[in-house]
mmCIF file of N, CA, C and O in Angstrom:
data_model
loop_
_atom_site.group_PDB
_atom_site.id
_atom_site.type_symbol
_atom_site.label_atom_id
_atom_site.label_comp_id
_atom_site.label_asym_id
_atom_site.label_seq_id
_atom_site.Cartn_x
_atom_site.Cartn_y
_atom_site.Cartn_z
ATOM 1 N N MET A 1 14.457 -28.830 3.362
ATOM 2 C CA MET A 1 13.660 -27.716 2.926
ATOM 3 C C MET A 1 14.089 -26.522 3.848
ATOM 4 O O MET A 1 14.351 -26.740 5.006
ATOM 5 N N ARG A 2 14.031 -25.338 3.196
ATOM 6 C CA ARG A 2 14.192 -24.085 4.042
ATOM 7 C C ARG A 2 12.916 -23.396 4.060
ATOM 8 O O ARG A 2 12.319 -22.960 3.122
ATOM 9 N N LEU A 3 12.260 -23.321 5.308
ATOM 10 C CA LEU A 3 10.995 -22.760 5.542
ATOM 11 C C LEU A 3 11.042 -21.318 5.985
ATOM 12 O O LEU A 3 11.763 -20.989 6.878
ATOM 13 N N THR A 4 10.218 -20.480 5.358
ATOM 14 C CA THR A 4 10.058 -19.094 5.794
ATOM 15 C C THR A 4 8.597 -18.929 6.294
ATOM 16 O O THR A 4 7.671 -18.881 5.517
ATOM 17 N N PRO A 5 8.459 -18.916 7.679
ATOM 18 C CA PRO A 5 7.062 -18.608 8.126
ATOM 19 C C PRO A 5 6.689 -17.138 7.960
ATOM 20 O O PRO A 5 7.622 -16.268 7.662
ATOM 21 N N ARG A 6 5.469 -16.903 8.024
ATOM 22 C CA ARG A 6 4.966 -15.460 7.776
ATOM 23 C C ARG A 6 5.386 -14.990 6.441
ATOM 24 O O ARG A 6 5.774 -13.836 6.265
ATOM 25 N N GLY A 7 5.453 -15.904 5.440
ATOM 26 C CA GLY A 7 5.959 -15.525 4.143
ATOM 27 C C GLY A 7 4.922 -14.871 3.204
ATOM 28 O O GLY A 7 5.194 -14.619 2.065
ATOM 29 N N GLY A 8 3.729 -14.585 3.625
ATOM 30 C CA GLY A 8 2.755 -13.950 2.875
ATOM 31 C C GLY A 8 1.858 -14.765 2.083
ATOM 32 O O GLY A 8 0.737 -14.424 1.688
ATOM 33 N N LYS A 9 2.367 -15.975 1.665
ATOM 34 C CA LYS A 9 1.571 -16.959 0.914
ATOM 35 C C LYS A 9 2.127 -18.303 1.129
ATOM 36 O O LYS A 9 3.256 -18.415 1.576
ATOM 37 N N ASP A 10 1.379 -19.345 0.794
ATOM 38 C CA ASP A 10 1.854 -20.704 0.919
ATOM 39 C C ASP A 10 2.326 -21.143 -0.404
ATOM 40 O O ASP A 10 1.530 -21.302 -1.362
ATOM 41 N N VAL A 11 3.617 -21.368 -0.619
ATOM 42 C CA VAL A 11 4.209 -21.611 -1.886
ATOM 43 C C VAL A 11 5.533 -22.349 -1.683
ATOM 44 O O VAL A 11 6.301 -22.084 -0.798
ATOM 45 N N ILE A 12 5.759 -23.338 -2.600
ATOM 46 C CA ILE A 12 7.094 -23.970 -2.711
ATOM 47 C C ILE A 12 7.822 -23.195 -3.757
ATOM 48 O O ILE A 12 7.361 -23.034 -4.873
ATOM 49 N N GLY A 13 9.054 -22.863 -3.365
ATOM 50 C CA GLY A 13 9.872 -22.008 -4.323
ATOM 51 C C GLY A 13 10.868 -22.850 -5.008
ATOM 52 O O GLY A 13 10.633 -23.976 -5.493
ATOM 53 N N ALA A 14 12.110 -22.217 -5.207
ATOM 54 C CA ALA A 14 13.108 -22.866 -5.954
ATOM 55 C C ALA A 14 14.150 -23.553 -5.135
ATOM 56 O O ALA A 14 14.136 -23.400 -3.915
ATOM 57 N N VAL A 15 15.053 -24.308 -5.737
ATOM 58 C CA VAL A 15 16.127 -24.917 -5.058
ATOM 59 C C VAL A 15 17.179 -23.860 -4.929
ATOM 60 O O VAL A 15 17.544 -23.164 -5.884
ATOM 61 N N GLU A 16 17.794 -23.701 -3.696
ATOM 62 C CA GLU A 16 18.821 -22.757 -3.424
ATOM 63 C C GLU A 16 20.056 -23.442 -2.835
ATOM 64 O O GLU A 16 19.894 -24.514 -2.199
ATOM 65 N N ILE A 17 21.209 -22.867 -3.085
ATOM 66 C CA ILE A 17 22.411 -23.423 -2.547
ATOM 67 C C ILE A 17 22.742 -22.619 -1.335
ATOM 68 O O ILE A 17 22.898 -21.389 -1.430
ATOM 69 N N MET A 18 22.948 -23.248 -0.192
ATOM 70 C CA MET A 18 23.321 -22.539 1.034
ATOM 71 C C MET A 18 24.742 -22.214 1.127
ATOM 72 O O MET A 18 25.491 -22.800 0.249
ATOM 73 N N SER A 19 25.180 -21.437 2.035
ATOM 74 C CA SER A 19 26.605 -21.096 2.161
ATOM 75 C C SER A 19 27.505 -22.265 2.430
ATOM 76 O O SER A 19 28.667 -22.210 2.025
ATOM 77 N N ASP A 20 26.989 -23.372 2.987
ATOM 78 C CA ASP A 20 27.803 -24.490 3.241
ATOM 79 C C ASP A 20 27.769 -25.484 2.113
ATOM 80 O O ASP A 20 28.324 -26.582 2.144
ATOM 81 N N GLY A 21 27.114 -25.129 0.984
ATOM 82 C CA GLY A 21 27.130 -25.934 -0.230
ATOM 83 C C GLY A 21 25.914 -26.860 -0.338
ATOM 84 O O GLY A 21 25.711 -27.471 -1.451
ATOM 85 N N ARG A 22 25.102 -27.020 0.716
ATOM 86 C CA ARG A 22 23.940 -27.872 0.650
ATOM 87 C C ARG A 22 22.868 -27.224 -0.259
ATOM 88 O O ARG A 22 22.653 -26.021 -0.257
ATOM 89 N N SER A 23 22.151 -28.076 -0.981
ATOM 90 C CA SER A 23 20.973 -27.581 -1.746
ATOM 91 C C SER A 23 19.691 -27.822 -0.888
ATOM 92 O O SER A 23 19.475 -28.886 -0.273
ATOM 93 N N VAL A 24 18.853 -26.814 -0.917
ATOM 94 C CA VAL A 24 17.578 -26.926 -0.235
ATOM 95 C C VAL A 24 16.459 -26.448 -1.087
ATOM 96 O O VAL A 24 16.634 -25.555 -1.934
ATOM 97 N N LEU A 25 15.297 -26.987 -0.953
ATOM 98 C CA LEU A 25 14.111 -26.581 -1.613
ATOM 99 C C LEU A 25 13.457 -25.521 -0.654
ATOM 100 O O LEU A 25 13.294 -25.834 0.546
ATOM 101 N N THR A 26 13.141 -24.389 -1.141
ATOM 102 C CA THR A 26 12.543 -23.343 -0.330
ATOM 103 C C THR A 26 11.025 -23.384 -0.297
ATOM 104 O O THR A 26 10.417 -23.926 -1.249
ATOM 105 N N ALA A 27 10.424 -22.933 0.787
ATOM 106 C CA ALA A 27 9.026 -22.880 0.927
ATOM 107 C C ALA A 27 8.637 -21.704 1.836
ATOM 108 O O ALA A 27 9.367 -21.372 2.791
ATOM 109 N N LYS A 28 7.508 -21.106 1.525
ATOM 110 C CA LYS A 28 6.965 -20.024 2.375
ATOM 111 C C LYS A 28 5.574 -20.406 2.792
ATOM 112 O O LYS A 28 4.853 -21.043 1.980
ATOM 113 N N VAL A 29 5.217 -20.096 3.969
ATOM 114 C CA VAL A 29 3.853 -20.327 4.526
ATOM 115 C C VAL A 29 3.437 -19.076 5.249
ATOM 116 O O VAL A 29 4.246 -18.282 5.798
ATOM 117 N N ARG A 30 2.124 -18.903 5.281
ATOM 118 C CA ARG A 30 1.517 -17.680 5.951
ATOM 119 C C ARG A 30 1.504 -17.894 7.415
ATOM 120 O O ARG A 30 1.572 -16.894 8.215
ATOM 121 N N ALA A 31 1.596 -19.094 7.915
ATOM 122 C CA ALA A 31 1.481 -19.444 9.346
ATOM 123 C C ALA A 31 2.641 -18.892 10.152
ATOM 124 O O ALA A 31 3.702 -18.665 9.625
ATOM 125 N N ILE A 32 2.390 -18.652 11.427
ATOM 126 C CA ILE A 32 3.415 -18.128 12.365
ATOM 127 C C ILE A 32 4.246 -19.353 12.891
ATOM 128 O O ILE A 32 3.787 -20.466 12.940
ATOM 129 N N PRO A 33 5.502 -19.086 13.287
ATOM 130 C CA PRO A 33 6.308 -20.175 13.798
ATOM 131 C C PRO A 33 6.099 -20.428 15.307
ATOM 132 O O PRO A 33 7.055 -20.556 16.044
ATOM 133 N N ALA A 34 4.895 -20.523 15.733
ATOM 134 C CA ALA A 34 4.590 -20.790 17.114
ATOM 135 C C ALA A 34 3.623 -21.998 17.183
ATOM 136 O O ALA A 34 2.735 -22.026 16.324
ATOM 137 N N GLY A 35 3.735 -22.772 18.168
ATOM 138 C CA GLY A 35 2.895 -23.911 18.341
ATOM 139 C C GLY A 35 2.825 -24.885 17.201
ATOM 140 O O GLY A 35 1.858 -25.622 17.037
ATOM 141 N N GLY A 36 3.865 -24.935 16.457
ATOM 142 C CA GLY A 36 3.975 -25.867 15.360
ATOM 143 C C GLY A 36 3.044 -25.532 14.139
ATOM 144 O O GLY A 36 2.927 -26.316 13.180
ATOM 145 N N GLU A 37 2.500 -24.285 14.177
ATOM 146 C CA GLU A 37 1.636 -23.854 13.038
ATOM 147 C C GLU A 37 2.367 -23.885 11.674
ATOM 148 O O GLU A 37 1.770 -24.299 10.643
ATOM 149 N N ALA A 38 3.571 -23.301 11.667
ATOM 150 C CA ALA A 38 4.236 -23.272 10.394
ATOM 151 C C ALA A 38 4.636 -24.640 9.887
ATOM 152 O O ALA A 38 4.576 -24.911 8.680
ATOM 153 N N ASN A 39 5.006 -25.539 10.808
ATOM 154 C CA ASN A 39 5.305 -26.941 10.403
ATOM 155 C C ASN A 39 4.107 -27.663 9.817
ATOM 156 O O ASN A 39 4.179 -28.341 8.810
ATOM 157 N N GLN A 40 2.941 -27.411 10.469
ATOM 158 C CA GLN A 40 1.689 -28.049 9.990
ATOM 159 C C GLN A 40 1.351 -27.498 8.551
ATOM 160 O O GLN A 40 0.929 -28.254 7.715
ATOM 161 N N ALA A 41 1.549 -26.209 8.421
ATOM 162 C CA ALA A 41 1.322 -25.594 7.074
ATOM 163 C C ALA A 41 2.254 -26.195 5.998
ATOM 164 O O ALA A 41 1.788 -26.435 4.894
ATOM 165 N N LEU A 42 3.511 -26.379 6.375
ATOM 166 C CA LEU A 42 4.494 -26.969 5.503
ATOM 167 C C LEU A 42 4.062 -28.340 5.080
ATOM 168 O O LEU A 42 4.076 -28.760 3.928
ATOM 169 N N VAL A 43 3.617 -29.161 6.038
ATOM 170 C CA VAL A 43 3.240 -30.575 5.750
ATOM 171 C C VAL A 43 2.072 -30.537 4.771
ATOM 172 O O VAL A 43 2.000 -31.295 3.779
ATOM 173 N N LYS A 44 1.050 -29.677 4.996
ATOM 174 C CA LYS A 44 -0.102 -29.582 4.098
ATOM 175 C C LYS A 44 0.307 -29.126 2.715
ATOM 176 O O LYS A 44 -0.165 -29.660 1.727
ATOM 177 N N LEU A 45 1.223 -28.153 2.666
ATOM 178 C CA LEU A 45 1.743 -27.619 1.394
ATOM 179 C C LEU A 45 2.490 -28.684 0.590
ATOM 180 O O LEU A 45 2.207 -28.925 -0.641
ATOM 181 N N VAL A 46 3.348 -29.442 1.202
ATOM 182 C CA VAL A 46 4.073 -30.540 0.529
ATOM 183 C C VAL A 46 3.108 -31.673 0.076
ATOM 184 O O VAL A 46 3.217 -32.128 -1.041
ATOM 185 N N ALA A 47 2.206 -32.016 0.982
ATOM 186 C CA ALA A 47 1.235 -33.086 0.614
ATOM 187 C C ALA A 47 0.418 -32.685 -0.591
ATOM 188 O O ALA A 47 0.251 -33.539 -1.537
ATOM 189 N N LYS A 48 -0.041 -31.461 -0.649
ATOM 190 C CA LYS A 48 -0.775 -30.999 -1.768
ATOM 191 C C LYS A 48 0.078 -31.003 -3.052
ATOM 192 O O LYS A 48 -0.395 -31.366 -4.163
ATOM 193 N N ALA A 49 1.331 -30.572 -2.910
ATOM 194 C CA ALA A 49 2.216 -30.429 -4.085
ATOM 195 C C ALA A 49 2.516 -31.785 -4.723
ATOM 196 O O ALA A 49 2.615 -31.875 -5.934
ATOM 197 N N VAL A 50 2.612 -32.829 -3.894
ATOM 198 C CA VAL A 50 2.915 -34.133 -4.475
ATOM 199 C C VAL A 50 1.723 -35.097 -4.601
ATOM 200 O O VAL A 50 1.806 -36.129 -5.027
ATOM 201 N N GLY A 51 0.572 -34.551 -4.198
ATOM 202 C CA GLY A 51 -0.652 -35.350 -4.270
ATOM 203 C C GLY A 51 -0.816 -36.541 -3.433
ATOM 204 O O GLY A 51 -1.302 -37.514 -3.814
ATOM 205 N N VAL A 52 -0.466 -36.336 -2.116
ATOM 206 C CA VAL A 52 -0.643 -37.426 -1.139
ATOM 207 C C VAL A 52 -1.375 -36.885 0.019
ATOM 208 O O VAL A 52 -1.370 -35.647 0.243
ATOM 209 N N PRO A 53 -1.995 -37.752 0.860
ATOM 210 C CA PRO A 53 -2.585 -37.245 2.037
ATOM 211 C C PRO A 53 -1.578 -36.711 3.098
ATOM 212 O O PRO A 53 -0.355 -37.116 3.047
ATOM 213 N N THR A 54 -2.002 -35.763 3.873
ATOM 214 C CA THR A 54 -1.031 -35.197 4.893
ATOM 215 C C THR A 54 -0.503 -36.262 5.822
ATOM 216 O O THR A 54 0.628 -36.074 6.325
ATOM 217 N N SER A 55 -1.180 -37.324 6.007
ATOM 218 C CA SER A 55 -0.670 -38.384 6.958
ATOM 219 C C SER A 55 0.570 -39.039 6.407
ATOM 220 O O SER A 55 1.244 -39.763 7.145
ATOM 221 N N ARG A 56 0.882 -38.864 5.143
ATOM 222 C CA ARG A 56 2.012 -39.510 4.545
ATOM 223 C C ARG A 56 3.231 -38.548 4.455
ATOM 224 O O ARG A 56 4.276 -38.834 3.879
ATOM 225 N N VAL A 57 3.090 -37.377 5.051
ATOM 226 C CA VAL A 57 4.114 -36.360 5.047
ATOM 227 C C VAL A 57 4.510 -36.068 6.473
ATOM 228 O O VAL A 57 3.601 -35.835 7.287
ATOM 229 N N SER A 58 5.797 -36.029 6.770
ATOM 230 C CA SER A 58 6.239 -35.700 8.179
ATOM 231 C C SER A 58 7.573 -34.992 8.141
ATOM 232 O O SER A 58 8.338 -35.061 7.165
ATOM 233 N N ILE A 59 7.793 -34.142 9.172
ATOM 234 C CA ILE A 59 9.095 -33.502 9.303
ATOM 235 C C ILE A 59 9.898 -34.360 10.254
ATOM 236 O O ILE A 59 9.529 -34.552 11.438
ATOM 237 N N THR A 60 10.995 -34.916 9.705
ATOM 238 C CA THR A 60 11.799 -35.831 10.518
ATOM 239 C C THR A 60 12.972 -35.232 11.230
ATOM 240 O O THR A 60 13.490 -35.807 12.150
ATOM 241 N N GLN A 61 13.408 -34.029 10.741
ATOM 242 C CA GLN A 61 14.481 -33.290 11.408
ATOM 243 C C GLN A 61 14.208 -31.807 11.240
ATOM 244 O O GLN A 61 13.666 -31.343 10.231
ATOM 245 N N GLY A 62 14.542 -31.038 12.289
ATOM 246 C CA GLY A 62 14.524 -29.578 12.135
ATOM 247 C C GLY A 62 13.204 -28.993 12.563
ATOM 248 O O GLY A 62 12.805 -27.900 12.083
ATOM 249 N N ALA A 63 12.451 -29.580 13.477
ATOM 250 C CA ALA A 63 11.150 -29.089 13.816
ATOM 251 C C ALA A 63 11.153 -27.668 14.356
ATOM 252 O O ALA A 63 10.271 -26.893 14.188
ATOM 253 N N THR A 64 12.321 -27.291 14.982
ATOM 254 C CA THR A 64 12.425 -25.935 15.540
ATOM 255 C C THR A 64 13.422 -25.043 14.760
ATOM 256 O O THR A 64 13.788 -23.969 15.172
ATOM 257 N N SER A 65 13.800 -25.550 13.545
ATOM 258 C CA SER A 65 14.772 -24.809 12.710
ATOM 259 C C SER A 65 14.109 -24.424 11.409
ATOM 260 O O SER A 65 13.103 -24.955 11.009
ATOM 261 N N ARG A 66 14.721 -23.472 10.692
ATOM 262 C CA ARG A 66 14.232 -23.098 9.369
ATOM 263 C C ARG A 66 14.533 -24.217 8.344
ATOM 264 O O ARG A 66 13.851 -24.353 7.347
ATOM 265 N N ILE A 67 15.632 -24.965 8.613
ATOM 266 C CA ILE A 67 16.065 -26.001 7.669
ATOM 267 C C ILE A 67 15.448 -27.297 8.219
ATOM 268 O O ILE A 67 15.655 -27.730 9.347
ATOM 269 N N LYS A 68 14.645 -27.992 7.338
ATOM 270 C CA LYS A 68 13.886 -29.165 7.771
ATOM 271 C C LYS A 68 14.126 -30.309 6.827
ATOM 272 O O LYS A 68 14.340 -30.076 5.656
ATOM 273 N N LEU A 69 14.084 -31.510 7.340
ATOM 274 C CA LEU A 69 14.079 -32.713 6.524
ATOM 275 C C LEU A 69 12.671 -33.240 6.490
ATOM 276 O O LEU A 69 12.108 -33.553 7.544
ATOM 277 N N VAL A 70 12.067 -33.299 5.299
ATOM 278 C CA VAL A 70 10.757 -33.707 5.139
ATOM 279 C C VAL A 70 10.695 -35.072 4.473
ATOM 280 O O VAL A 70 11.320 -35.290 3.481
ATOM 281 N N LEU A 71 9.906 -35.960 5.084
ATOM 282 C CA LEU A 71 9.720 -37.346 4.548
ATOM 283 C C LEU A 71 8.337 -37.436 3.935
ATOM 284 O O LEU A 71 7.320 -37.066 4.532
ATOM 285 N N VAL A 72 8.251 -37.942 2.702
ATOM 286 C CA VAL A 72 7.068 -38.239 2.046
ATOM 287 C C VAL A 72 7.030 -39.775 1.780
ATOM 288 O O VAL A 72 7.858 -40.271 1.095
ATOM 289 N N GLU A 73 6.046 -40.414 2.450
ATOM 290 C CA GLU A 73 5.992 -41.854 2.322
ATOM 291 C C GLU A 73 5.234 -42.278 1.042
ATOM 292 O O GLU A 73 4.249 -41.592 0.702
ATOM 293 N N GLY A 74 5.726 -43.288 0.400
ATOM 294 C CA GLY A 74 5.122 -43.756 -0.802
ATOM 295 C C GLY A 74 6.113 -44.305 -1.807
ATOM 296 O O GLY A 74 7.336 -44.363 -1.532
ATOM 297 N N ASP A 75 5.659 -44.714 -2.937
ATOM 298 C CA ASP A 75 6.454 -45.229 -3.971
ATOM 299 C C ASP A 75 7.217 -44.112 -4.623
ATOM 300 O O ASP A 75 6.648 -43.165 -5.198
ATOM 301 N N GLY A 76 8.558 -44.166 -4.581
ATOM 302 C CA GLY A 76 9.417 -43.094 -5.100
ATOM 303 C C GLY A 76 9.155 -42.709 -6.591
ATOM 304 O O GLY A 76 9.031 -41.627 -6.948
ATOM 305 N N ALA A 77 8.940 -43.767 -7.384
ATOM 306 C CA ALA A 77 8.755 -43.522 -8.800
ATOM 307 C C ALA A 77 7.421 -42.865 -9.055
ATOM 308 O O ALA A 77 7.305 -41.931 -9.869
ATOM 309 N N ALA A 78 6.414 -43.309 -8.346
ATOM 310 C CA ALA A 78 5.088 -42.666 -8.466
ATOM 311 C C ALA A 78 5.031 -41.234 -7.978
ATOM 312 O O ALA A 78 4.468 -40.400 -8.557
ATOM 313 N N LEU A 79 5.791 -41.022 -6.853
ATOM 314 C CA LEU A 79 5.890 -39.593 -6.348
ATOM 315 C C LEU A 79 6.618 -38.736 -7.343
ATOM 316 O O LEU A 79 6.225 -37.654 -7.571
ATOM 317 N N GLU A 80 7.699 -39.246 -7.857
ATOM 318 C CA GLU A 80 8.438 -38.466 -8.870
ATOM 319 C C GLU A 80 7.561 -38.143 -10.061
ATOM 320 O O GLU A 80 7.557 -36.963 -10.558
ATOM 321 N N GLN A 81 6.829 -39.078 -10.554
ATOM 322 C CA GLN A 81 5.931 -38.849 -11.684
ATOM 323 C C GLN A 81 4.859 -37.820 -11.322
ATOM 324 O O GLN A 81 4.485 -36.951 -12.160
ATOM 325 N N SER A 82 4.300 -37.938 -10.161
ATOM 326 C CA SER A 82 3.339 -36.953 -9.736
ATOM 327 C C SER A 82 3.859 -35.530 -9.668
ATOM 328 O O SER A 82 3.184 -34.599 -10.175
ATOM 329 N N ILE A 83 5.077 -35.376 -9.196
ATOM 330 C CA ILE A 83 5.700 -34.069 -9.222
ATOM 331 C C ILE A 83 5.970 -33.569 -10.657
ATOM 332 O O ILE A 83 5.612 -32.418 -10.946
ATOM 333 N N LEU A 84 6.449 -34.421 -11.488
ATOM 334 C CA LEU A 84 6.675 -34.023 -12.874
ATOM 335 C C LEU A 84 5.381 -33.677 -13.618
ATOM 336 O O LEU A 84 5.331 -32.685 -14.336
ATOM 337 N N ASP A 85 4.299 -34.383 -13.308
ATOM 338 C CA ASP A 85 2.986 -34.132 -13.927
ATOM 339 C C ASP A 85 2.548 -32.721 -13.466
ATOM 340 O O ASP A 85 2.021 -31.940 -14.273
ATOM 341 N N ARG A 86 2.700 -32.388 -12.213
ATOM 342 C CA ARG A 86 2.275 -31.164 -11.638
ATOM 343 C C ARG A 86 3.095 -29.966 -12.197
ATOM 344 O O ARG A 86 2.676 -28.822 -12.278
ATOM 345 N N MET A 87 4.295 -30.257 -12.550
ATOM 346 C CA MET A 87 5.248 -29.250 -13.147
ATOM 347 C C MET A 87 5.044 -29.031 -14.629
ATOM 348 O O MET A 87 5.604 -28.102 -15.197
ATOM 349 N N GLY A 88 4.239 -29.959 -15.221
ATOM 350 C CA GLY A 88 3.969 -29.814 -16.606
ATOM 351 C C GLY A 88 5.077 -30.374 -17.461
ATOM 352 O O GLY A 88 5.190 -30.057 -18.675
ATOM 353 N N SER A 89 5.961 -31.281 -16.862
ATOM 354 C CA SER A 89 7.015 -31.844 -17.677
ATOM 355 C C SER A 89 6.629 -33.133 -18.337
ATOM 356 O O SER A 89 5.781 -33.833 -17.876
#
């Protein structure tokens, strides 16, 4: 994920292609990038988006970078269905 702190609102955006060809899901949070506040906001945002408790979401890489690897623990098929349901698909 590519996180933009101080983004004005807490929202998960679109998938973007970076200059190196990698695809990232974008997210914006209102929190500042100090003291882990933006990371905590991202964890809460992702947990809410997929319908899991925040304890099942963690940032496994990129804690101090804009590009982060986020892990959501759970059954992959159930998580996928939860995302599709929230998207209205």
